[in-house]
Amino acid sequence: MAEYHTFSTEDAMRFADEHSGLFGDHSKLSCEEFGDGNLNLVFRVSNDKGTSLIVKQALPYARCVGESWPLTIDRARIEAQVLLKHRKLCPEHTVEVLHYDAEQAAILMEDLKHYRILRTELISGKQFAHLAPQMASYLANTLFYTSDFALTGPNKKQQVGKFLNPELCLITEDLFFTDPYCNHERNNIHAEIRQQAQQLWHDEALQAEVAQLKADFLSKPQALLHGDVHSGSIFINEENCKVIDAEFGFYGPIGFDVGSLIGNLLLNYLGHFGLTQDTDARQQHQDYLVSQVQSLWQEFSAQFTQLMRSECHEPALQNSLYQQRFMQQLWADTLGYAGCELIRRTVGLAHVADLDKISNSTVRGQCEAKALQLGRDLIMQRHSLANMAQLMQLLHSLSER
Ligand code: ADP
Ligand code: MG
């Protein structure tokens, strides 16, 4: 087999042609590289009849930084295998992988050209009632069926080993849980909130809670996570949504995936204080986001609970009091990781357009300060916020501060 080399558009076309029967003998192919992501090459290969596929290739370094940040190309294996596994468990909402080549660290997958990236849509104020129920179903199915509730002990351990992903986990461990809480050179802090960011570096009570969340991230292999469920990893249209980009997947705490998504919905909520001037339109969109956060948790927890009751194969874990406690802890984890996402997206290396796109820098600073405040509240109060209604109260009190 040929040694790894970075694909040209010609290589990507050949790869797509070789591994799919979709193009046929006589079709003329064209190809463009259009990845706007941070790490990899993404090509669209099309024929003259309108059929197209995506080729994604891992580079031996992080694309956004360059060759000075080497990164394992084994992440393409993780991405392909997580997506294949998740697709078996939730075919409706996982992108289809057609072929994976280990040597070239390349994945051939379905082209979601009739979908748009969720983050862009939410920033422009678009609303989709199906977002929360569909993502709840994706999270409940992928997380439950890869957990100890569904797998035997030996099988689970084999799976944990297959998905260790140490290099990409280290990125999360640093960017989520360490950098924002110290004066790290990788941080990206706008001048308007420098003072609030500095408070994080001296906030020992907060740092203790973040240490707990990080320790769990390091040592709680509950289920096969997607590992990066932000609104740039979700494609959506009027009927459906599909998840892509699972290269950060590993066996970790379930609340991390659920919390990442809730954190991103909250970032959009806060961003609209600056993105939308018309107060009625803003209120309407924020109400929509609140209802999505509510229904995401309600439907996720209802489905997960139902699965624990009906599909748990491990006798000891069938105990209903244990299952209740499990859901309570999962709720607290979810809030904590959502809080971490708010903070790291505000002062860490990787920002989100929901805040960065606010053109007035004073207003942007006010929104970012709210994100830090809400992030802290979620982390600190994750055990005392008893339910979604109390979370909503927190959100409303924030708007008035
Ligand atoms: P990275 O891992 O480098 O961040 P992503 O998987 O997020 O890369 O992909 C980067 C971009 O490529 C996406 O934002 C999207 O525009 C495009 N893309 C990726 N996968 C697909 C797909 N299956 N269909 C259509 N576009 C895609
Ligand atoms: Mg990625």
Tab-separated table of C-alpha atoms and ligand atoms in Angstrom:
chain	number	residue	atom	x	y	z
A	1	MET	CA	0.000	0.000	0.000
A	2	ALA	CA	1.216	3.520	-0.756
A	3	GLU	CA	2.829	5.412	2.100
A	4	TYR	CA	0.920	8.304	3.649
A	5	HIS	CA	1.038	11.490	1.636
A	6	THR	CA	-1.099	14.605	1.722
A	7	PHE	CA	-3.874	14.326	-0.858
A	8	SER	CA	-4.038	16.605	-3.862
A	9	THR	CA	-7.475	17.120	-5.428
A	10	GLU	CA	-6.454	14.441	-7.979
A	11	ASP	CA	-5.700	11.967	-5.168
A	12	ALA	CA	-9.027	12.720	-3.477
A	13	MET	CA	-10.892	12.098	-6.750
A	14	ARG	CA	-9.091	8.803	-7.295
A	15	PHE	CA	-9.778	7.766	-3.695
A	16	ALA	CA	-13.493	8.556	-3.979
A	17	ASP	CA	-13.764	6.829	-7.345
A	18	GLU	CA	-11.967	3.695	-6.174
A	19	HIS	CA	-14.029	3.204	-3.031
A	20	SER	CA	-17.540	3.980	-4.197
A	21	GLY	CA	-19.652	2.576	-6.959
A	22	LEU	CA	-21.464	5.864	-7.222
A	23	PHE	CA	-19.674	7.558	-10.044
A	24	GLY	CA	-19.708	5.001	-12.829
A	25	ASP	CA	-17.255	4.561	-15.699
A	26	HIS	CA	-18.045	7.553	-17.823
A	27	SER	CA	-18.717	10.378	-15.430
A	28	LYS	CA	-16.444	13.380	-15.336
A	29	LEU	CA	-15.189	14.176	-11.859
A	30	SER	CA	-14.277	17.485	-10.283
A	31	CYS	CA	-12.914	18.236	-6.842
A	32	GLU	CA	-12.402	21.153	-4.457
A	33	GLU	CA	-10.803	21.359	-1.033
A	34	PHE	CA	-13.088	23.457	1.142
A	35	GLY	CA	-12.460	22.492	4.760
A	36	ASP	CA	-13.012	25.378	7.126
A	37	GLY	CA	-12.192	23.243	10.159
A	38	ASN	CA	-9.193	23.500	12.405
A	39	LEU	CA	-7.423	20.233	11.822
A	40	ASN	CA	-7.997	18.376	8.557
A	41	LEU	CA	-8.355	18.496	4.781
A	42	VAL	CA	-11.916	18.200	3.464
A	43	PHE	CA	-12.565	17.623	-0.262
A	44	ARG	CA	-15.826	17.505	-2.176
A	45	VAL	CA	-15.662	15.163	-5.173
A	46	SER	CA	-18.548	15.577	-7.646
A	47	ASN	CA	-19.484	14.055	-10.966
A	48	ASP	CA	-21.215	15.821	-13.847
A	49	LYS	CA	-24.560	14.228	-12.881
A	50	GLY	CA	-24.787	15.929	-9.519
A	51	THR	CA	-23.574	13.078	-7.301
A	52	SER	CA	-20.959	14.036	-4.735
A	53	LEU	CA	-19.032	12.579	-1.811
A	54	ILE	CA	-16.729	13.980	0.848
A	55	VAL	CA	-13.113	12.913	1.400
A	56	LYS	CA	-11.667	13.937	4.760
A	57	GLN	CA	-7.957	13.396	5.371
A	58	ALA	CA	-6.079	13.887	8.619
A	59	LEU	CA	-2.837	15.866	8.330
A	60	PRO	CA	0.119	14.904	10.537
A	61	TYR	CA	-0.261	18.278	12.247
A	62	ALA	CA	-3.050	20.663	13.296
A	63	ARG	CA	-4.068	22.603	10.216
A	64	CYS	CA	-4.894	25.840	12.067
A	65	VAL	CA	-1.418	26.066	13.642
A	66	GLY	CA	0.828	24.324	11.114
A	67	GLU	CA	3.638	21.788	11.281
A	68	SER	CA	4.854	23.111	14.620
A	69	TRP	CA	1.862	21.311	16.228
A	70	PRO	CA	2.262	17.633	15.237
A	71	LEU	CA	-0.815	15.486	15.723
A	72	THR	CA	-1.384	11.771	15.189
A	73	ILE	CA	-3.125	10.778	11.964
A	74	ASP	CA	-4.647	7.876	13.928
A	75	ARG	CA	-7.410	10.363	14.741
A	76	ALA	CA	-8.934	9.454	11.352
A	77	ARG	CA	-9.344	5.863	12.610
A	78	ILE	CA	-11.036	7.116	15.769
A	79	GLU	CA	-13.313	9.392	13.746
A	80	ALA	CA	-14.278	6.643	11.282
A	81	GLN	CA	-14.826	4.005	13.962
A	82	VAL	CA	-16.836	6.251	16.289
A	83	LEU	CA	-19.037	7.366	13.395
A	84	LEU	CA	-19.546	3.767	12.232
A	85	LYS	CA	-20.469	2.677	15.758
A	86	HIS	CA	-22.746	5.666	16.359
A	87	ARG	CA	-24.378	5.171	12.985
A	88	LYS	CA	-25.266	1.588	13.927
A	89	LEU	CA	-26.865	2.915	17.107
A	90	CYS	CA	-28.496	6.006	15.601
A	91	PRO	CA	-28.517	5.834	11.774
A	92	GLU	CA	-30.875	8.813	11.355
A	93	HIS	CA	-28.554	11.328	12.963
A	94	THR	CA	-25.019	10.143	12.195
A	95	VAL	CA	-23.209	10.885	8.929
A	96	GLU	CA	-22.562	7.776	6.812
A	97	VAL	CA	-18.948	6.618	6.444
A	98	LEU	CA	-18.447	4.652	3.208
A	99	HIS	CA	-14.772	3.799	3.497
A	100	TYR	CA	-11.785	4.361	5.780
A	101	ASP	CA	-8.153	3.975	4.691
A	102	ALA	CA	-5.712	3.626	7.590
A	103	GLU	CA	-2.567	4.227	5.510
A	104	GLN	CA	-3.781	7.515	4.055
A	105	ALA	CA	-5.763	8.457	7.194
A	106	ALA	CA	-8.642	9.229	4.844
A	107	ILE	CA	-12.402	8.815	5.186
A	108	LEU	CA	-14.938	8.704	2.376
A	109	MET	CA	-18.354	9.835	3.538
A	110	GLU	CA	-21.760	11.030	2.490
A	111	ASP	CA	-21.963	14.652	1.344
A	112	LEU	CA	-24.379	16.620	3.527
A	113	LYS	CA	-24.749	19.344	0.908
A	114	HIS	CA	-28.478	19.639	1.576
A	115	TYR	CA	-27.745	20.510	5.199
A	116	ARG	CA	-26.211	23.587	6.840
A	117	ILE	CA	-23.929	23.882	9.852
A	118	LEU	CA	-26.081	24.433	12.962
A	119	ARG	CA	-23.888	27.203	14.387
A	120	THR	CA	-24.282	29.376	11.278
A	121	GLU	CA	-28.032	28.816	11.289
A	122	LEU	CA	-28.451	29.678	14.976
A	123	ILE	CA	-26.345	32.816	14.564
A	124	SER	CA	-28.623	33.990	11.769
A	125	GLY	CA	-31.616	33.381	14.064
A	126	LYS	CA	-33.006	30.269	12.404
A	127	GLN	CA	-35.058	27.891	14.529
A	128	PHE	CA	-35.634	24.145	14.197
A	129	ALA	CA	-38.162	22.449	16.456
A	130	HIS	CA	-36.642	19.030	15.675
A	131	LEU	CA	-33.140	19.915	16.918
A	132	ALA	CA	-33.591	18.968	20.580
A	133	PRO	CA	-35.662	15.775	20.150
A	134	GLN	CA	-33.361	14.444	17.443
A	135	MET	CA	-30.147	15.242	19.308
A	136	ALA	CA	-31.677	13.792	22.505
A	137	SER	CA	-32.279	10.566	20.624
A	138	TYR	CA	-28.729	10.581	19.175
A	139	LEU	CA	-27.191	11.126	22.621
A	140	ALA	CA	-29.413	8.633	24.464
A	141	ASN	CA	-28.855	5.829	21.955
A	142	THR	CA	-25.131	6.273	21.309
A	143	LEU	CA	-24.302	6.772	24.977
A	144	PHE	CA	-26.577	4.134	26.490
A	145	TYR	CA	-25.641	1.311	24.120
A	146	THR	CA	-21.895	1.853	24.611
A	147	SER	CA	-22.170	1.971	28.420
A	148	ASP	CA	-21.932	-0.684	31.162
A	149	PHE	CA	-25.728	-0.845	31.147
A	150	ALA	CA	-25.601	-2.479	27.725
A	151	LEU	CA	-22.162	-4.127	27.377
A	152	THR	CA	-20.595	-6.982	29.311
A	153	GLY	CA	-17.569	-6.096	31.454
A	154	PRO	CA	-14.996	-7.741	29.146
A	155	ASN	CA	-16.517	-6.299	25.962
A	156	LYS	CA	-16.665	-2.817	27.483
A	157	LYS	CA	-12.988	-2.988	28.456
A	158	GLN	CA	-12.035	-4.060	24.958
A	159	GLN	CA	-13.942	-1.075	23.564
A	160	VAL	CA	-12.329	1.322	26.029
A	161	GLY	CA	-8.919	0.099	24.819
A	162	LYS	CA	-9.805	0.523	21.162
A	163	PHE	CA	-10.841	4.155	21.684
A	164	LEU	CA	-8.123	5.477	24.000
A	165	ASN	CA	-7.296	8.514	21.798
A	166	PRO	CA	-4.632	9.979	24.141
A	167	GLU	CA	-3.401	12.808	21.889
A	168	LEU	CA	-6.780	14.330	21.169
A	169	CYS	CA	-7.958	13.833	24.738
A	170	LEU	CA	-4.893	15.787	25.859
A	171	ILE	CA	-6.035	18.736	23.740
A	172	THR	CA	-9.397	18.715	25.529
A	173	GLU	CA	-7.751	18.190	28.907
A	174	ASP	CA	-5.595	21.298	28.321
A	175	LEU	CA	-8.009	23.592	26.511
A	176	PHE	CA	-11.120	22.830	28.575
A	177	PHE	CA	-9.853	22.314	32.058
A	178	THR	CA	-6.433	23.929	32.444
A	179	ASP	CA	-5.720	26.921	30.207
A	180	PRO	CA	-8.723	29.118	31.134
A	181	TYR	CA	-7.880	28.872	34.836
A	182	CYS	CA	-4.302	30.154	34.539
A	183	ASN	CA	-2.447	32.806	32.588
A	184	HIS	CA	-1.673	30.474	29.689
A	185	GLU	CA	-0.119	31.769	26.476
A	186	ARG	CA	-2.650	29.802	24.408
A	187	ASN	CA	-5.551	31.784	25.890
A	188	ASN	CA	-7.278	34.321	23.685
A	189	ILE	CA	-8.758	37.048	25.879
A	190	HIS	CA	-10.369	40.196	24.560
A	191	ALA	CA	-9.243	43.357	26.368
A	192	GLU	CA	-12.803	44.152	27.553
A	193	ILE	CA	-12.955	41.100	29.832
A	194	ARG	CA	-9.328	40.807	30.887
A	195	GLN	CA	-10.222	41.582	34.504
A	196	GLN	CA	-12.959	38.931	34.687
A	197	ALA	CA	-10.597	36.413	33.067
A	198	GLN	CA	-7.929	37.167	35.651
A	199	GLN	CA	-10.424	36.433	38.419
A	200	LEU	CA	-10.618	32.854	37.106
A	201	TRP	CA	-6.907	32.431	37.769
A	202	HIS	CA	-7.342	33.175	41.478
A	203	ASP	CA	-10.680	31.503	42.062
A	204	GLU	CA	-9.694	28.486	44.131
A	205	ALA	CA	-13.248	27.381	44.853
A	206	LEU	CA	-14.013	27.281	41.127
A	207	GLN	CA	-10.701	25.596	40.338
A	208	ALA	CA	-11.508	22.830	42.835
A	209	GLU	CA	-14.779	22.081	41.026
A	210	VAL	CA	-13.079	22.180	37.630
A	211	ALA	CA	-10.447	19.774	39.001
A	212	GLN	CA	-13.264	17.357	39.854
A	213	LEU	CA	-14.735	17.652	36.364
A	214	LYS	CA	-11.295	17.153	34.813
A	215	ALA	CA	-10.575	14.145	37.034
A	216	ASP	CA	-13.844	12.616	35.836
A	217	PHE	CA	-12.942	13.359	32.232
A	218	LEU	CA	-9.649	11.532	32.825
A	219	SER	CA	-11.023	8.582	34.725
A	220	LYS	CA	-14.722	7.922	34.118
A	221	PRO	CA	-15.055	5.795	30.957
A	222	GLN	CA	-18.856	5.598	31.026
A	223	ALA	CA	-19.637	5.481	27.317
A	224	LEU	CA	-18.216	6.066	23.831
A	225	LEU	CA	-18.471	9.841	23.520
A	226	HIS	CA	-18.475	11.843	20.327
A	227	GLY	CA	-16.144	14.107	22.270
A	228	ASP	CA	-16.804	17.359	20.376
A	229	VAL	CA	-20.578	17.881	20.119
A	230	HIS	CA	-20.556	21.606	19.483
A	231	SER	CA	-22.852	23.346	17.030
A	232	GLY	CA	-20.152	23.213	14.322
A	233	SER	CA	-20.284	19.390	14.408
A	234	ILE	CA	-24.025	19.251	13.665
A	235	PHE	CA	-25.503	19.613	10.192
A	236	ILE	CA	-29.205	20.511	10.028
A	237	ASN	CA	-32.013	21.162	7.546
A	238	GLU	CA	-35.790	21.550	7.759
A	239	GLU	CA	-36.358	17.868	8.534
A	240	ASN	CA	-33.291	16.343	10.039
A	241	CYS	CA	-29.930	16.809	11.709
A	242	LYS	CA	-26.741	14.738	11.440
A	243	VAL	CA	-23.584	14.655	13.490
A	244	ILE	CA	-20.087	14.730	11.893
A	245	ASP	CA	-16.466	15.080	13.077
A	246	ALA	CA	-15.985	12.509	15.859
A	247	GLU	CA	-12.170	12.546	15.982
A	248	PHE	CA	-12.218	13.486	19.703
A	249	GLY	CA	-14.234	10.359	20.518
A	250	PHE	CA	-13.220	8.198	23.492
A	251	TYR	CA	-14.736	6.455	26.509
A	252	GLY	CA	-15.513	9.257	28.935
A	253	PRO	CA	-18.210	10.762	31.171
A	254	ILE	CA	-21.622	10.890	29.482
A	255	GLY	CA	-22.310	14.392	30.800
A	256	PHE	CA	-19.455	15.717	28.689
A	257	ASP	CA	-21.320	15.164	25.394
A	258	VAL	CA	-24.678	16.349	26.725
A	259	GLY	CA	-23.077	19.350	28.449
A	260	SER	CA	-21.058	20.378	25.371
A	261	LEU	CA	-24.242	20.670	23.327
A	262	ILE	CA	-26.157	22.531	26.040
A	263	GLY	CA	-23.156	24.830	26.484
A	264	ASN	CA	-23.229	25.689	22.794
A	265	LEU	CA	-26.953	26.460	22.850
A	266	LEU	CA	-26.317	28.754	25.817
A	267	LEU	CA	-23.425	30.467	24.004
A	268	ASN	CA	-25.814	31.250	21.170
A	269	TYR	CA	-28.394	32.523	23.706
A	270	LEU	CA	-25.819	34.935	25.157
A	271	GLY	CA	-24.458	35.891	21.739
A	272	HIS	CA	-27.855	37.187	20.646
A	273	PHE	CA	-27.720	39.959	23.271
A	274	GLY	CA	-25.163	41.393	20.859
A	275	LEU	CA	-26.120	39.844	17.529
A	276	THR	CA	-29.810	40.823	17.453
A	277	GLN	CA	-30.727	44.466	18.053
A	278	ASP	CA	-34.509	44.093	17.787
A	279	THR	CA	-35.580	43.167	21.316
A	280	ASP	CA	-38.719	41.232	20.287
A	281	ALA	CA	-36.817	39.162	17.747
A	282	ARG	CA	-34.057	38.550	20.280
A	283	GLN	CA	-36.511	37.483	22.979
A	284	GLN	CA	-38.247	35.159	20.577
A	285	HIS	CA	-34.999	33.469	19.564
A	286	GLN	CA	-33.792	33.200	23.137
A	287	ASP	CA	-37.130	31.650	24.168
A	288	TYR	CA	-36.625	29.140	21.388
A	289	LEU	CA	-33.146	28.253	22.692
A	290	VAL	CA	-34.426	27.883	26.251
A	291	SER	CA	-37.173	25.535	25.050
A	292	GLN	CA	-34.563	23.504	23.144
A	293	VAL	CA	-32.309	23.184	26.188
A	294	GLN	CA	-35.328	22.111	28.248
A	295	SER	CA	-36.559	19.568	25.754
A	296	LEU	CA	-33.040	18.253	25.060
A	297	TRP	CA	-32.570	17.337	28.720
A	298	GLN	CA	-36.153	16.140	29.238
A	299	GLU	CA	-36.136	13.865	26.206
A	300	PHE	CA	-32.586	12.661	26.717
A	301	SER	CA	-33.156	11.773	30.364
A	302	ALA	CA	-36.542	10.159	29.633
A	303	GLN	CA	-35.050	7.969	26.880
A	304	PHE	CA	-31.943	7.080	28.863
A	305	THR	CA	-34.083	6.168	31.893
A	306	GLN	CA	-36.387	4.061	29.738
A	307	LEU	CA	-33.384	2.235	28.244
A	308	MET	CA	-31.933	1.604	31.717
A	309	ARG	CA	-35.259	0.046	32.744
A	310	SER	CA	-35.814	-2.107	29.698
A	311	GLU	CA	-32.384	-2.857	28.184
A	312	CYS	CA	-29.961	-3.165	31.089
A	313	HIS	CA	-28.201	-6.538	30.948
A	314	GLU	CA	-26.117	-6.162	34.104
A	315	PRO	CA	-28.191	-7.433	37.082
A	316	ALA	CA	-26.616	-5.180	39.714
A	317	LEU	CA	-27.211	-2.050	37.609
A	318	GLN	CA	-30.908	-2.836	37.259
A	319	ASN	CA	-31.500	-1.465	40.766
A	320	SER	CA	-33.898	1.448	40.364
A	321	LEU	CA	-32.515	3.504	43.250
A	322	TYR	CA	-29.044	3.211	41.699
A	323	GLN	CA	-30.450	4.277	38.326
A	324	GLN	CA	-32.083	7.320	39.916
A	325	ARG	CA	-28.795	8.336	41.522
A	326	PHE	CA	-27.015	7.768	38.235
A	327	MET	CA	-29.333	10.239	36.469
A	328	GLN	CA	-28.897	12.782	39.268
A	329	GLN	CA	-25.120	12.626	38.949
A	330	LEU	CA	-25.405	12.798	35.165
A	331	TRP	CA	-27.474	15.985	35.470
A	332	ALA	CA	-24.799	17.563	37.677
A	333	ASP	CA	-22.003	16.458	35.300
A	334	THR	CA	-23.929	17.864	32.348
A	335	LEU	CA	-24.293	21.280	33.997
A	336	GLY	CA	-20.627	21.271	34.997
A	337	TYR	CA	-19.335	20.461	31.510
A	338	ALA	CA	-21.730	22.991	29.970
A	339	GLY	CA	-20.209	25.586	32.321
A	340	CYS	CA	-16.673	24.588	31.281
A	341	GLU	CA	-17.654	24.960	27.621
A	342	LEU	CA	-18.962	28.509	28.251
A	343	ILE	CA	-15.736	29.532	29.948
A	344	ARG	CA	-13.248	27.920	27.590
A	345	ARG	CA	-15.020	29.302	24.491
A	346	THR	CA	-14.804	32.806	25.980
A	347	VAL	CA	-11.200	33.003	27.176
A	348	GLY	CA	-9.497	29.882	25.757
A	349	LEU	CA	-7.796	29.227	22.425
A	350	ALA	CA	-10.879	28.233	20.417
A	351	HIS	CA	-13.634	30.833	20.392
A	352	VAL	CA	-17.097	30.582	18.851
A	353	ALA	CA	-18.539	32.862	16.193
A	354	ASP	CA	-21.689	33.307	18.333
A	355	LEU	CA	-19.641	35.699	20.508
A	356	ASP	CA	-16.786	36.700	18.188
A	357	LYS	CA	-19.185	37.965	15.524
A	358	ILE	CA	-20.615	40.694	17.764
A	359	SER	CA	-19.296	43.787	16.025
A	360	ASN	CA	-19.494	46.276	18.900
A	361	SER	CA	-16.581	45.329	21.159
A	362	THR	CA	-18.161	46.814	24.317
A	363	VAL	CA	-21.327	44.810	23.784
A	364	ARG	CA	-19.271	41.732	22.951
A	365	GLY	CA	-17.399	42.203	26.225
A	366	GLN	CA	-20.713	42.363	28.112
A	367	CYS	CA	-21.882	39.121	26.488
A	368	GLU	CA	-18.553	37.449	27.248
A	369	ALA	CA	-18.767	38.563	30.872
A	370	LYS	CA	-22.222	36.943	31.051
A	371	ALA	CA	-20.751	33.732	29.587
A	372	LEU	CA	-18.060	33.651	32.289
A	373	GLN	CA	-20.630	34.354	34.999
A	374	LEU	CA	-23.075	31.724	33.776
A	375	GLY	CA	-20.244	29.228	33.284
A	376	ARG	CA	-19.106	29.734	36.856
A	377	ASP	CA	-22.657	29.496	38.220
A	378	LEU	CA	-23.289	26.236	36.360
A	379	ILE	CA	-20.082	24.658	37.630
A	380	MET	CA	-20.485	25.846	41.225
A	381	GLN	CA	-24.209	25.132	41.513
A	382	ARG	CA	-24.388	21.915	39.521
A	383	HIS	CA	-25.278	19.839	42.591
A	384	SER	CA	-27.762	22.315	44.043
A	385	LEU	CA	-29.670	23.179	40.854
A	386	ALA	CA	-32.330	20.553	41.286
A	387	ASN	CA	-34.000	20.711	37.904
A	388	MET	CA	-34.377	22.503	34.609
A	389	ALA	CA	-36.714	25.120	36.118
A	390	GLN	CA	-33.931	26.269	38.435
A	391	LEU	CA	-31.495	26.428	35.538
A	392	MET	CA	-33.961	28.638	33.711
A	393	GLN	CA	-34.218	30.925	36.735
A	394	LEU	CA	-30.445	31.277	36.692
A	395	LEU	CA	-30.578	32.234	33.038
A	396	HIS	CA	-33.262	34.859	33.612
A	397	SER	CA	-31.498	36.396	36.599
A	398	LEU	CA	-28.410	36.690	34.392
A	399	SER	CA	-30.299	38.719	31.780
A	400	GLU	CA	-31.216	41.217	34.495
A	401	ARG	CA	-27.747	41.615	36.044
B	1	ADP	P1	-12.222	19.432	11.227
B	1	ADP	O1	-12.202	18.114	11.942
B	1	ADP	O2	-10.962	19.736	10.537
B	1	ADP	O3	-12.722	20.516	12.140
B	1	ADP	P2	-14.863	19.058	10.099
B	1	ADP	O4	-15.214	17.616	10.124
B	1	ADP	O5	-15.478	19.930	11.140
B	1	ADP	O6	-13.284	19.257	10.063
B	1	ADP	O7	-15.212	19.609	8.658
B	1	ADP	C1	-14.860	20.914	8.263
B	1	ADP	C2	-15.908	21.458	7.309
B	1	ADP	O8	-15.996	20.621	6.145
B	1	ADP	C3	-17.303	21.476	7.888
B	1	ADP	O9	-17.547	22.642	8.606
B	1	ADP	C4	-18.156	21.391	6.635
B	1	ADP	O10	-18.253	22.670	6.038
B	1	ADP	C5	-17.327	20.503	5.733
B	1	ADP	N1	-17.751	19.099	5.843
B	1	ADP	C6	-17.217	18.149	6.659
B	1	ADP	N2	-17.875	16.974	6.518
B	1	ADP	C7	-18.844	17.182	5.607
B	1	ADP	C8	-19.865	16.353	5.013
B	1	ADP	N3	-20.004	15.062	5.331
B	1	ADP	N4	-20.701	16.924	4.086
B	1	ADP	C9	-20.563	18.228	3.746
B	1	ADP	N5	-19.625	19.048	4.261
B	1	ADP	C10	-18.772	18.546	5.173
B	2	MG	MG	-12.596	18.248	13.922
